[in-house]
Amino acid sequence: MAAAHCSIAGTLEALGDTWSILVLRELFFGVRRFNEMQTDLGISRSVLTDRLNRLLDLGVVRSVPYQEPGERVRNEYRLTRKGVGLLPVMIALREWGDEHLVDGEPPVTLNDRETGEAIRLEMRTPSGKLVQANEMVPRANPRARHTASSQAAPRARATSA
Amino acid sequence: MAAAHCSIAGTLEALGDTWSILVLRELFFGVRRFNEMQTDLGISRSVLTDRLNRLLDLGVVRSVPYQEPGERVRNEYRLTRKGVGLLPVMIALREWGDEHLVDGEPPVTLNDRETGEAIRLEMRTPSGKLVQANEMVPRANPRARHTASSQAAPRARATSA
DNA sequence: GCAGCTCGGTTCGTGTGACGAACTCAGACG
DNA sequence: CGTCTGAGTTCGTCACACGAACCGAGCTGC
């Protein structure tokens, strides 16, 4: 059952539920506080509590005490380095949505802070060659120990459109 | 409630359930047939039927008749161009899992068919500048019509580790 | 020509988990 | 003292995912 023979399954098992990625999106956008996330997302409070705890357990998020003037100390949530590593996932989801779901201008963009240019994902080899989707071949790594032996063995077929 | 003010939410609303992305992973790996997917994934047959129909409705997948010699005509599933557009999402999920979940060799890689080199995602501007996660700023697009006015307005803060 | 096989589903009863609403708790303020 | 606010917790309900069983179209062997 959904053995992590490939890291896609592992990542989805960790974060693939209805809300985790949306909570992370809030954090990427700078929304860090419980109530703010809850009203933004329309998530139920109990589920938000649960998701934040799971993200803490995963080490994707950490909680940081803060104090507004004239308020008591409270906790807010921030991405860890591990959490920031999910940025490409966010960008990939956003790019696909912008291209295939939204008509007209995309509602949010991600820009280089220095030049202001929009940021896009590219698929390249280490030598810098830009690769298109139909030029790729999945390959099982012979050096990896297989947790689940014969599941979904890649066929070395190219992805066909 | 989870309004698509940003395409991430839209994409997740379309594909963000437990199984859709794993079904797509099977298709990327060349697994196209109902039973094969079902046993690979350990998904219940009813849910697999439902997910495939949703993916067909979305236009991410199309069904193609095929006939094995000495068998009747059956249907298999293939990615459409729109479906292939999700490849960066897959790669991003895999890269994160390889880096943060798997210890040791990653079980599956994606390689350039021509040179055999591994493929990685990079974040760049159109002018070719490579950008790191902490050099990015989310920005609301003023020209986009807002479906939900004040939800989760990006703060123009950088993502902080 | 009918029994049996395989693939690709559909049906159905059960259980987990997401939901909204209400409640709790700790400190600041008047 | 009472009230307000942010951050949760508790609880009853309901939808959806689950496994197991069933269905049915076409091919083969007898």
mmCIF file of C-alpha atoms (C1' of nucleotides) in Angstrom:
data_model
loop_
_atom_site.group_PDB
_atom_site.id
_atom_site.type_symbol
_atom_site.label_atom_id
_atom_site.label_comp_id
_atom_site.label_asym_id
_atom_site.label_seq_id
_atom_site.Cartn_x
_atom_site.Cartn_y
_atom_site.Cartn_z
ATOM 1 C CA MET A 1 0.000 0.000 0.000
ATOM 2 C CA ALA A 2 1.660 3.146 -1.341
ATOM 3 C CA ALA A 3 5.127 1.956 -0.396
ATOM 4 C CA ALA A 4 7.744 4.647 -0.739
ATOM 5 C CA HIS A 5 9.593 2.867 -3.524
ATOM 6 C CA CYS A 6 9.827 6.302 -5.057
ATOM 7 C CA SER A 7 10.159 9.563 -3.248
ATOM 8 C CA ILE A 8 7.033 10.979 -4.816
ATOM 9 C CA ALA A 9 4.973 8.597 -2.725
ATOM 10 C CA GLY A 10 7.011 9.426 0.355
ATOM 11 C CA THR A 11 6.538 13.138 -0.054
ATOM 12 C CA LEU A 12 2.840 12.715 -0.671
ATOM 13 C CA GLU A 13 2.495 10.493 2.344
ATOM 14 C CA ALA A 14 4.063 13.255 4.429
ATOM 15 C CA LEU A 15 2.334 16.262 2.872
ATOM 16 C CA GLY A 16 -0.205 14.953 0.410
ATOM 17 C CA ASP A 17 -3.354 15.520 2.403
ATOM 18 C CA THR A 18 -5.914 18.190 1.694
ATOM 19 C CA TRP A 19 -4.405 20.990 3.738
ATOM 20 C CA SER A 20 -0.694 20.626 4.484
ATOM 21 C CA ILE A 21 0.482 22.201 1.255
ATOM 22 C CA LEU A 22 -1.976 25.065 1.576
ATOM 23 C CA VAL A 23 -0.717 25.729 5.083
ATOM 24 C CA LEU A 24 2.790 25.812 3.679
ATOM 25 C CA ARG A 25 1.643 28.200 0.977
ATOM 26 C CA GLU A 26 0.451 30.582 3.680
ATOM 27 C CA LEU A 27 3.852 30.410 5.309
ATOM 28 C CA PHE A 28 5.600 31.081 2.004
ATOM 29 C CA PHE A 29 3.424 34.152 1.637
ATOM 30 C CA GLY A 30 4.371 35.348 5.092
ATOM 31 C CA VAL A 31 1.186 34.392 6.940
ATOM 32 C CA ARG A 32 2.419 32.915 10.192
ATOM 33 C CA ARG A 33 -0.346 33.039 12.767
ATOM 34 C CA PHE A 34 -3.022 30.574 13.617
ATOM 35 C CA ASN A 35 -6.082 32.738 13.269
ATOM 36 C CA GLU A 36 -4.875 34.412 10.140
ATOM 37 C CA MET A 37 -4.277 31.089 8.432
ATOM 38 C CA GLN A 38 -7.565 29.753 9.649
ATOM 39 C CA THR A 39 -9.616 32.575 8.156
ATOM 40 C CA ASP A 40 -7.518 32.714 4.981
ATOM 41 C CA LEU A 41 -7.895 29.035 4.294
ATOM 42 C CA GLY A 42 -11.332 28.399 5.720
ATOM 43 C CA ILE A 43 -9.906 25.323 7.418
ATOM 44 C CA SER A 44 -11.462 24.064 10.611
ATOM 45 C CA ARG A 45 -9.507 24.972 13.725
ATOM 46 C CA SER A 46 -9.064 21.408 14.853
ATOM 47 C CA VAL A 47 -7.625 20.331 11.522
ATOM 48 C CA LEU A 48 -5.311 23.340 11.403
ATOM 49 C CA THR A 49 -3.962 22.453 14.835
ATOM 50 C CA ASP A 50 -3.400 18.914 13.682
ATOM 51 C CA ARG A 51 -1.680 19.935 10.445
ATOM 52 C CA LEU A 52 0.622 22.402 12.158
ATOM 53 C CA ASN A 53 1.656 19.751 14.663
ATOM 54 C CA ARG A 54 2.363 17.302 11.897
ATOM 55 C CA LEU A 55 4.450 19.882 10.065
ATOM 56 C CA LEU A 56 6.335 20.554 13.300
ATOM 57 C CA ASP A 57 6.956 16.832 13.739
ATOM 58 C CA LEU A 58 8.208 16.618 10.183
ATOM 59 C CA GLY A 59 10.635 19.449 10.824
ATOM 60 C CA VAL A 60 9.193 21.489 7.982
ATOM 61 C CA VAL A 61 7.940 24.201 10.301
ATOM 62 C CA ARG A 62 9.109 25.543 13.642
ATOM 63 C CA SER A 63 7.184 27.594 16.175
ATOM 64 C CA VAL A 64 8.620 30.885 17.349
ATOM 65 C CA PRO A 65 7.366 32.965 20.268
ATOM 66 C CA TYR A 66 6.446 36.540 19.468
ATOM 67 C CA GLN A 67 4.922 39.386 21.422
ATOM 68 C CA GLU A 68 2.886 42.251 20.056
ATOM 69 C CA PRO A 69 3.181 45.401 22.223
ATOM 70 C CA GLY A 70 0.591 45.203 24.986
ATOM 71 C CA GLU A 71 -0.121 41.569 24.278
ATOM 72 C CA ARG A 72 1.076 38.429 25.952
ATOM 73 C CA VAL A 73 3.602 36.123 24.311
ATOM 74 C CA ARG A 74 2.166 33.878 21.628
ATOM 75 C CA ASN A 75 3.535 31.433 19.073
ATOM 76 C CA GLU A 76 3.821 31.844 15.363
ATOM 77 C CA TYR A 77 5.047 29.414 12.750
ATOM 78 C CA ARG A 78 7.910 29.678 10.307
ATOM 79 C CA LEU A 79 9.384 27.488 7.653
ATOM 80 C CA THR A 80 12.590 25.648 8.417
ATOM 81 C CA ARG A 81 15.231 25.073 5.774
ATOM 82 C CA LYS A 82 13.554 21.754 5.068
ATOM 83 C CA GLY A 83 10.282 23.619 4.568
ATOM 84 C CA VAL A 84 11.833 26.162 2.254
ATOM 85 C CA GLY A 85 13.028 23.195 0.209
ATOM 86 C CA LEU A 86 9.421 22.716 -0.829
ATOM 87 C CA LEU A 87 9.426 25.960 -2.750
ATOM 88 C CA PRO A 88 9.930 24.226 -6.105
ATOM 89 C CA VAL A 89 6.832 22.133 -5.398
ATOM 90 C CA MET A 90 4.863 25.326 -4.802
ATOM 91 C CA ILE A 91 6.199 26.927 -7.942
ATOM 92 C CA ALA A 92 5.467 23.854 -10.021
ATOM 93 C CA LEU A 93 1.875 23.717 -8.748
ATOM 94 C CA ARG A 94 1.451 27.419 -9.374
ATOM 95 C CA GLU A 95 2.877 27.300 -12.869
ATOM 96 C CA TRP A 96 0.617 24.459 -13.876
ATOM 97 C CA GLY A 97 -2.428 26.178 -12.414
ATOM 98 C CA ASP A 98 -1.541 29.453 -14.106
ATOM 99 C CA GLU A 99 -1.196 27.731 -17.433
ATOM 100 C CA HIS A 100 -4.074 25.276 -17.334
ATOM 101 C CA LEU A 101 -6.598 26.490 -14.793
ATOM 102 C CA VAL A 102 -6.537 30.266 -14.746
ATOM 103 C CA ASP A 103 -7.604 32.266 -17.770
ATOM 104 C CA GLY A 104 -5.987 35.653 -18.063
ATOM 105 C CA GLU A 105 -3.387 37.072 -15.762
ATOM 106 C CA PRO A 106 -2.023 34.873 -13.006
ATOM 107 C CA PRO A 107 -3.119 36.290 -9.623
ATOM 108 C CA VAL A 108 0.231 35.944 -7.871
ATOM 109 C CA THR A 109 3.760 35.811 -9.178
ATOM 110 C CA LEU A 110 7.099 35.064 -7.586
ATOM 111 C CA ASN A 111 9.851 37.509 -8.429
ATOM 112 C CA ASP A 112 13.547 37.932 -7.988
ATOM 113 C CA ARG A 113 13.941 40.450 -5.209
ATOM 114 C CA GLU A 114 16.871 42.096 -6.902
ATOM 115 C CA THR A 115 15.764 42.479 -10.499
ATOM 116 C CA GLY A 116 12.003 42.086 -10.094
ATOM 117 C CA GLU A 117 11.892 39.486 -12.840
ATOM 118 C CA ALA A 118 9.416 36.615 -12.623
ATOM 119 C CA ILE A 119 10.819 33.232 -11.650
ATOM 120 C CA ARG A 120 10.232 30.045 -13.600
ATOM 121 C CA LEU A 121 11.227 26.433 -13.185
ATOM 122 C CA GLU A 122 13.494 24.817 -15.720
ATOM 123 C CA MET A 123 14.474 21.197 -16.152
ATOM 124 C CA ARG A 124 18.168 20.833 -16.831
ATOM 125 C CA THR A 125 20.992 18.359 -16.598
ATOM 126 C CA PRO A 126 24.005 19.149 -14.392
ATOM 127 C CA SER A 127 25.888 20.210 -17.502
ATOM 128 C CA GLY A 128 23.262 22.866 -18.134
ATOM 129 C CA LYS A 129 21.346 21.269 -20.997
ATOM 130 C CA LEU A 130 17.692 22.293 -21.019
ATOM 131 C CA VAL A 131 15.512 19.185 -21.326
ATOM 132 C CA GLN A 132 11.921 18.887 -22.519
ATOM 133 C CA ALA A 133 9.414 16.482 -20.999
ATOM 134 C CA ASN A 134 9.466 14.106 -23.958
ATOM 135 C CA GLU A 135 13.237 13.789 -23.802
ATOM 136 C CA MET A 136 13.220 12.114 -20.402
ATOM 137 C CA VAL A 137 13.450 8.525 -19.291
ATOM 138 C CA PRO A 138 12.715 7.292 -15.768
ATOM 139 C CA ARG A 139 15.350 4.922 -14.519
ATOM 140 C CA ALA A 140 15.440 2.646 -11.477
ATOM 141 C CA ASN A 141 18.591 3.120 -9.459
ATOM 142 C CA PRO A 142 20.369 -0.247 -9.171
ATOM 143 C CA ARG A 143 22.374 0.928 -6.167
ATOM 144 C CA ALA A 144 19.333 1.753 -4.102
ATOM 145 C CA ARG A 145 17.988 -0.866 -1.724
ATOM 146 C CA HIS A 146 14.434 -1.617 -2.647
ATOM 147 C CA THR A 147 11.936 -1.387 0.149
ATOM 148 C CA ALA A 148 9.219 -2.912 -2.012
ATOM 149 C CA SER A 149 10.633 -5.182 -4.636
ATOM 150 C CA SER A 150 8.581 -5.289 -7.775
ATOM 151 C CA GLN A 151 6.185 -2.417 -7.363
ATOM 152 C CA ALA A 152 5.637 -0.137 -10.331
ATOM 153 C CA ALA A 153 8.961 -0.885 -11.935
ATOM 154 C CA PRO A 154 9.596 1.934 -14.363
ATOM 155 C CA ARG A 155 9.567 0.732 -17.934
ATOM 156 C CA ALA A 156 12.184 3.104 -19.272
ATOM 157 C CA ARG A 157 9.531 4.309 -21.632
ATOM 158 C CA ALA A 158 9.408 7.987 -22.276
ATOM 159 C CA THR A 159 6.399 9.892 -21.062
ATOM 160 C CA SER A 160 4.165 10.131 -24.105
ATOM 161 C CA ALA A 161 1.832 13.029 -24.729
ATOM 162 C CA MET B 1 -13.105 28.340 1.571
ATOM 163 C CA ALA B 2 -9.929 27.564 -0.336
ATOM 164 C CA ALA B 3 -10.776 30.032 -3.069
ATOM 165 C CA ALA B 4 -8.419 29.860 -6.012
ATOM 166 C CA HIS B 5 -6.955 33.286 -5.384
ATOM 167 C CA CYS B 6 -3.683 31.639 -6.207
ATOM 168 C CA SER B 7 -3.146 28.815 -8.613
ATOM 169 C CA ILE B 8 -1.645 26.577 -5.982
ATOM 170 C CA ALA B 9 -5.058 26.199 -4.409
ATOM 171 C CA GLY B 10 -6.629 25.616 -7.803
ATOM 172 C CA THR B 11 -4.185 22.906 -8.711
ATOM 173 C CA LEU B 12 -4.604 21.237 -5.347
ATOM 174 C CA GLU B 13 -8.355 21.395 -5.627
ATOM 175 C CA ALA B 14 -8.056 19.575 -8.947
ATOM 176 C CA LEU B 15 -5.346 17.060 -8.050
ATOM 177 C CA GLY B 16 -4.643 17.445 -4.359
ATOM 178 C CA ASP B 17 -6.412 14.385 -3.051
ATOM 179 C CA THR B 18 -4.682 11.285 -1.799
ATOM 180 C CA TRP B 19 -4.402 9.408 -5.065
ATOM 181 C CA SER B 20 -4.550 11.585 -8.181
ATOM 182 C CA ILE B 21 -0.867 12.444 -8.190
ATOM 183 C CA LEU B 22 0.137 8.866 -7.550
ATOM 184 C CA VAL B 23 -2.013 7.750 -10.468
ATOM 185 C CA LEU B 24 -0.235 10.331 -12.598
ATOM 186 C CA ARG B 25 3.095 9.040 -11.356
ATOM 187 C CA GLU B 26 2.171 5.602 -12.646
ATOM 188 C CA LEU B 27 1.384 7.099 -16.016
ATOM 189 C CA PHE B 28 4.691 8.966 -16.087
ATOM 190 C CA PHE B 29 6.415 5.656 -15.437
ATOM 191 C CA GLY B 30 4.567 4.022 -18.304
ATOM 192 C CA VAL B 31 1.982 2.094 -16.294
ATOM 193 C CA ARG B 32 -1.236 2.573 -18.225
ATOM 194 C CA ARG B 33 -3.665 -0.155 -17.293
ATOM 195 C CA PHE B 34 -6.260 -0.355 -14.634
ATOM 196 C CA ASN B 35 -5.251 -3.571 -12.931
ATOM 197 C CA GLU B 36 -1.591 -2.797 -13.060
ATOM 198 C CA MET B 37 -2.102 0.573 -11.399
ATOM 199 C CA GLN B 38 -4.420 -0.926 -8.847
ATOM 200 C CA THR B 39 -1.945 -3.545 -7.686
ATOM 201 C CA ASP B 40 1.016 -1.145 -7.870
ATOM 202 C CA LEU B 41 -0.692 1.475 -5.777
ATOM 203 C CA GLY B 42 -2.815 -0.675 -3.505
ATOM 204 C CA ILE B 43 -5.698 1.670 -4.209
ATOM 205 C CA SER B 44 -9.250 0.386 -3.979
ATOM 206 C CA ARG B 45 -10.809 -0.321 -7.358
ATOM 207 C CA SER B 46 -13.722 2.000 -6.817
ATOM 208 C CA VAL B 47 -11.479 4.921 -5.947
ATOM 209 C CA LEU B 48 -9.210 4.220 -8.898
ATOM 210 C CA THR B 49 -12.205 4.295 -11.222
ATOM 211 C CA ASP B 50 -13.289 7.565 -9.727
ATOM 212 C CA ARG B 51 -9.827 9.147 -9.926
ATOM 213 C CA LEU B 52 -9.324 8.096 -13.541
ATOM 214 C CA ASN B 53 -12.685 9.577 -14.474
ATOM 215 C CA ARG B 54 -11.820 12.815 -12.757
ATOM 216 C CA LEU B 55 -8.500 12.961 -14.554
ATOM 217 C CA LEU B 56 -10.323 12.326 -17.837
ATOM 218 C CA ASP B 57 -12.761 15.145 -17.048
ATOM 219 C CA LEU B 58 -9.858 17.430 -16.258
ATOM 220 C CA GLY B 59 -8.273 16.626 -19.600
ATOM 221 C CA VAL B 60 -5.093 15.468 -17.932
ATOM 222 C CA VAL B 61 -5.527 11.913 -19.124
ATOM 223 C CA ARG B 62 -7.156 10.346 -22.150
ATOM 224 C CA SER B 63 -8.292 6.768 -22.651
ATOM 225 C CA VAL B 64 -7.013 4.858 -25.649
ATOM 226 C CA PRO B 65 -8.304 1.506 -26.876
ATOM 227 C CA TYR B 66 -5.720 -1.220 -27.222
ATOM 228 C CA GLN B 67 -5.826 -4.888 -28.084
ATOM 229 C CA GLU B 68 -3.411 -7.568 -26.977
ATOM 230 C CA PRO B 69 -3.219 -10.460 -29.470
ATOM 231 C CA GLY B 70 -5.942 -12.952 -28.649
ATOM 232 C CA GLU B 71 -7.684 -10.530 -26.306
ATOM 233 C CA ARG B 72 -10.637 -8.265 -26.754
ATOM 234 C CA VAL B 73 -10.274 -4.520 -27.078
ATOM 235 C CA ARG B 74 -9.720 -2.739 -23.775
ATOM 236 C CA ASN B 75 -8.925 0.780 -22.692
ATOM 237 C CA GLU B 76 -5.709 2.130 -21.326
ATOM 238 C CA TYR B 77 -4.868 5.587 -20.071
ATOM 239 C CA ARG B 78 -2.298 8.050 -21.291
ATOM 240 C CA LEU B 79 -1.241 11.519 -20.313
ATOM 241 C CA THR B 80 -2.357 14.393 -22.473
ATOM 242 C CA ARG B 81 -0.166 17.410 -23.059
ATOM 243 C CA LYS B 82 -1.861 19.007 -20.071
ATOM 244 C CA GLY B 83 -0.942 15.963 -18.019
ATOM 245 C CA VAL B 84 2.660 16.012 -19.147
ATOM 246 C CA GLY B 85 2.729 19.602 -17.938
ATOM 247 C CA LEU B 86 2.634 18.197 -14.411
ATOM 248 C CA LEU B 87 6.060 16.681 -14.795
ATOM 249 C CA PRO B 88 7.751 19.541 -12.902
ATOM 250 C CA VAL B 89 5.419 18.875 -9.973
ATOM 251 C CA MET B 90 6.491 15.240 -9.972
ATOM 252 C CA ILE B 91 10.148 16.153 -10.174
ATOM 253 C CA ALA B 92 9.841 18.686 -7.390
ATOM 254 C CA LEU B 93 8.122 16.162 -5.121
ATOM 255 C CA ARG B 94 10.728 13.555 -5.949
ATOM 256 C CA GLU B 95 13.662 15.889 -5.369
ATOM 257 C CA TRP B 96 12.363 16.934 -1.984
ATOM 258 C CA GLY B 97 11.715 13.340 -0.977
ATOM 259 C CA ASP B 98 15.141 12.256 -2.160
ATOM 260 C CA GLU B 99 16.789 14.990 -0.172
ATOM 261 C CA HIS B 100 14.743 14.969 3.024
ATOM 262 C CA LEU B 101 13.033 11.601 3.316
ATOM 263 C CA VAL B 102 15.259 8.980 1.740
ATOM 264 C CA ASP B 103 18.643 8.157 3.210
ATOM 265 C CA GLY B 104 21.137 6.846 0.750
ATOM 266 C CA GLU B 105 20.626 6.461 -2.950
ATOM 267 C CA PRO B 106 17.384 7.714 -4.452
ATOM 268 C CA PRO B 107 15.383 4.745 -5.760
ATOM 269 C CA VAL B 108 14.393 6.268 -9.093
ATOM 270 C CA THR B 109 15.965 8.966 -11.215
ATOM 271 C CA LEU B 110 14.853 10.828 -14.291
ATOM 272 C CA ASN B 111 17.438 11.088 -17.013
ATOM 273 C CA ASP B 112 17.999 12.806 -20.309
ATOM 274 C CA ARG B 113 17.351 10.180 -22.952
ATOM 275 C CA GLU B 114 20.168 11.426 -25.108
ATOM 276 C CA THR B 115 23.040 11.934 -22.681
ATOM 277 C CA GLY B 116 21.824 9.825 -19.755
ATOM 278 C CA GLU B 117 22.441 12.672 -17.325
ATOM 279 C CA ALA B 118 20.149 13.119 -14.346
ATOM 280 C CA ILE B 119 17.612 15.925 -14.556
ATOM 281 C CA ARG B 120 17.157 18.591 -11.904
ATOM 282 C CA LEU B 121 14.863 21.541 -11.447
ATOM 283 C CA GLU B 122 16.281 25.027 -11.372
ATOM 284 C CA MET B 123 14.656 28.327 -10.511
ATOM 285 C CA ARG B 124 15.617 31.044 -12.955
ATOM 286 C CA THR B 125 14.458 34.346 -14.304
ATOM 287 C CA PRO B 126 13.719 34.704 -18.036
ATOM 288 C CA SER B 127 17.120 36.308 -18.468
ATOM 289 C CA GLY B 128 18.726 33.147 -17.149
ATOM 290 C CA LYS B 129 19.695 34.263 -13.657
ATOM 291 C CA LEU B 130 19.692 31.404 -11.171
ATOM 292 C CA VAL B 131 17.700 32.388 -8.074
ATOM 293 C CA GLN B 132 17.830 30.962 -4.566
ATOM 294 C CA ALA B 133 14.775 30.546 -2.370
ATOM 295 C CA ASN B 134 15.694 33.437 -0.061
ATOM 296 C CA GLU B 135 16.040 35.819 -2.989
ATOM 297 C CA MET B 136 12.369 35.632 -3.911
ATOM 298 C CA VAL B 137 9.412 37.826 -3.206
ATOM 299 C CA PRO B 138 5.793 36.879 -3.797
ATOM 300 C CA ARG B 139 3.850 39.594 -5.525
ATOM 301 C CA ALA B 140 0.130 40.048 -6.116
ATOM 302 C CA ASN B 141 -0.623 40.784 -9.736
ATOM 303 C CA PRO B 142 -2.569 44.070 -9.917
ATOM 304 C CA ARG B 143 -3.881 43.278 -13.394
ATOM 305 C CA ALA B 144 -5.516 40.050 -12.299
ATOM 306 C CA ARG B 145 -9.161 40.165 -11.307
ATOM 307 C CA HIS B 146 -9.455 38.960 -7.767
ATOM 308 C CA THR B 147 -11.979 36.221 -7.227
ATOM 309 C CA ALA B 148 -11.607 36.561 -3.483
ATOM 310 C CA SER B 149 -10.628 40.030 -2.461
ATOM 311 C CA SER B 150 -8.534 40.150 0.644
ATOM 312 C CA GLN B 151 -7.591 36.553 1.165
ATOM 313 C CA ALA B 152 -4.009 35.797 2.103
ATOM 314 C CA ALA B 153 -2.599 38.903 0.518
ATOM 315 C CA PRO B 154 1.084 38.279 0.072
ATOM 316 C CA ARG B 155 3.162 40.499 2.283
ATOM 317 C CA ALA B 156 6.103 40.977 -0.040
ATOM 318 C CA ARG B 157 8.189 39.422 2.680
ATOM 319 C CA ALA B 158 10.807 36.993 1.609
ATOM 320 C CA THR B 159 10.425 33.397 2.680
ATOM 321 C CA SER B 160 12.561 33.120 5.778
ATOM 322 C CA ALA B 161 14.334 29.964 6.777
ATOM 323 C "C1'" DG C 1 -22.244 -23.992 -27.060
ATOM 324 C "C1'" DC C 2 -21.025 -23.483 -22.700
ATOM 325 C "C1'" DA C 3 -17.501 -23.340 -18.778
ATOM 326 C "C1'" DG C 4 -13.972 -20.710 -17.348
ATOM 327 C "C1'" DC C 5 -10.475 -17.119 -17.694
ATOM 328 C "C1'" DT C 6 -8.966 -12.151 -17.599
ATOM 329 C "C1'" DC C 7 -9.452 -7.283 -17.524
ATOM 330 C "C1'" DG C 8 -11.999 -3.479 -16.262
ATOM 331 C "C1'" DG C 9 -14.977 -1.937 -13.825
ATOM 332 C "C1'" DT C 10 -19.575 -1.320 -10.156
ATOM 333 C "C1'" DT C 11 -21.914 -2.064 -5.740
ATOM 334 C "C1'" DC C 12 -22.155 -2.074 -0.899
ATOM 335 C "C1'" DG C 13 -21.497 -2.009 4.175
ATOM 336 C "C1'" DT C 14 -18.063 -0.102 7.386
ATOM 337 C "C1'" DG C 15 -14.847 3.176 9.557
ATOM 338 C "C1'" DT C 16 -11.660 7.179 9.559
ATOM 339 C "C1'" DG C 17 -11.275 11.789 9.278
ATOM 340 C "C1'" DA C 18 -12.906 16.585 8.001
ATOM 341 C "C1'" DC C 19 -16.436 19.590 9.249
ATOM 342 C "C1'" DG C 20 -18.730 23.682 12.129
ATOM 343 C "C1'" DA C 21 -19.993 25.221 16.568
ATOM 344 C "C1'" DA C 22 -19.142 25.687 21.130
ATOM 345 C "C1'" DC C 23 -16.015 25.676 24.902
ATOM 346 C "C1'" DT C 24 -11.362 26.630 27.373
ATOM 347 C "C1'" DC C 25 -7.365 29.080 28.783
ATOM 348 C "C1'" DA C 26 -3.953 32.787 29.660
ATOM 349 C "C1'" DG C 27 -2.761 37.308 29.823
ATOM 350 C "C1'" DA C 28 -3.734 42.580 28.885
ATOM 351 C "C1'" DC C 29 -6.752 46.251 29.835
ATOM 352 C "C1'" DG C 30 -10.220 49.256 32.042
ATOM 353 C "C1'" DC D 1 -13.944 42.613 38.676
ATOM 354 C "C1'" DG D 2 -15.491 41.692 33.779
ATOM 355 C "C1'" DT D 3 -14.219 41.698 29.035
ATOM 356 C "C1'" DC D 4 -11.440 41.048 24.951
ATOM 357 C "C1'" DT D 5 -8.254 38.459 21.965
ATOM 358 C "C1'" DG D 6 -5.408 34.798 20.043
ATOM 359 C "C1'" DA D 7 -4.714 30.051 20.208
ATOM 360 C "C1'" DG D 8 -6.124 26.132 20.682
ATOM 361 C "C1'" DT D 9 -9.498 21.687 22.375
ATOM 362 C "C1'" DT D 10 -13.783 19.023 22.430
ATOM 363 C "C1'" DC D 11 -17.644 17.035 20.322
ATOM 364 C "C1'" DG D 12 -21.462 15.279 17.369
ATOM 365 C "C1'" DT D 13 -22.308 14.789 12.452
ATOM 366 C "C1'" DC D 14 -21.537 13.517 7.886
ATOM 367 C "C1'" DA D 15 -18.874 12.495 3.658
ATOM 368 C "C1'" DC D 16 -15.598 9.933 1.619
ATOM 369 C "C1'" DA D 17 -12.144 6.176 1.251
ATOM 370 C "C1'" DC D 18 -11.739 1.519 2.247
ATOM 371 C "C1'" DG D 19 -11.855 -3.839 1.172
ATOM 372 C "C1'" DA D 20 -14.587 -7.499 -0.487
ATOM 373 C "C1'" DA D 21 -17.717 -9.188 -3.423
ATOM 374 C "C1'" DC D 22 -20.115 -9.043 -7.616
ATOM 375 C "C1'" DC D 23 -20.801 -8.086 -12.813
ATOM 376 C "C1'" DG D 24 -20.071 -8.534 -17.779
ATOM 377 C "C1'" DA D 25 -17.810 -8.558 -22.267
ATOM 378 C "C1'" DG D 26 -14.972 -11.134 -25.132
ATOM 379 C "C1'" DC D 27 -11.580 -14.819 -25.931
ATOM 380 C "C1'" DT D 28 -10.163 -19.953 -25.541
ATOM 381 C "C1'" DG D 29 -10.645 -24.888 -24.864
ATOM 382 C "C1'" DC D 30 -13.465 -28.721 -24.908
#
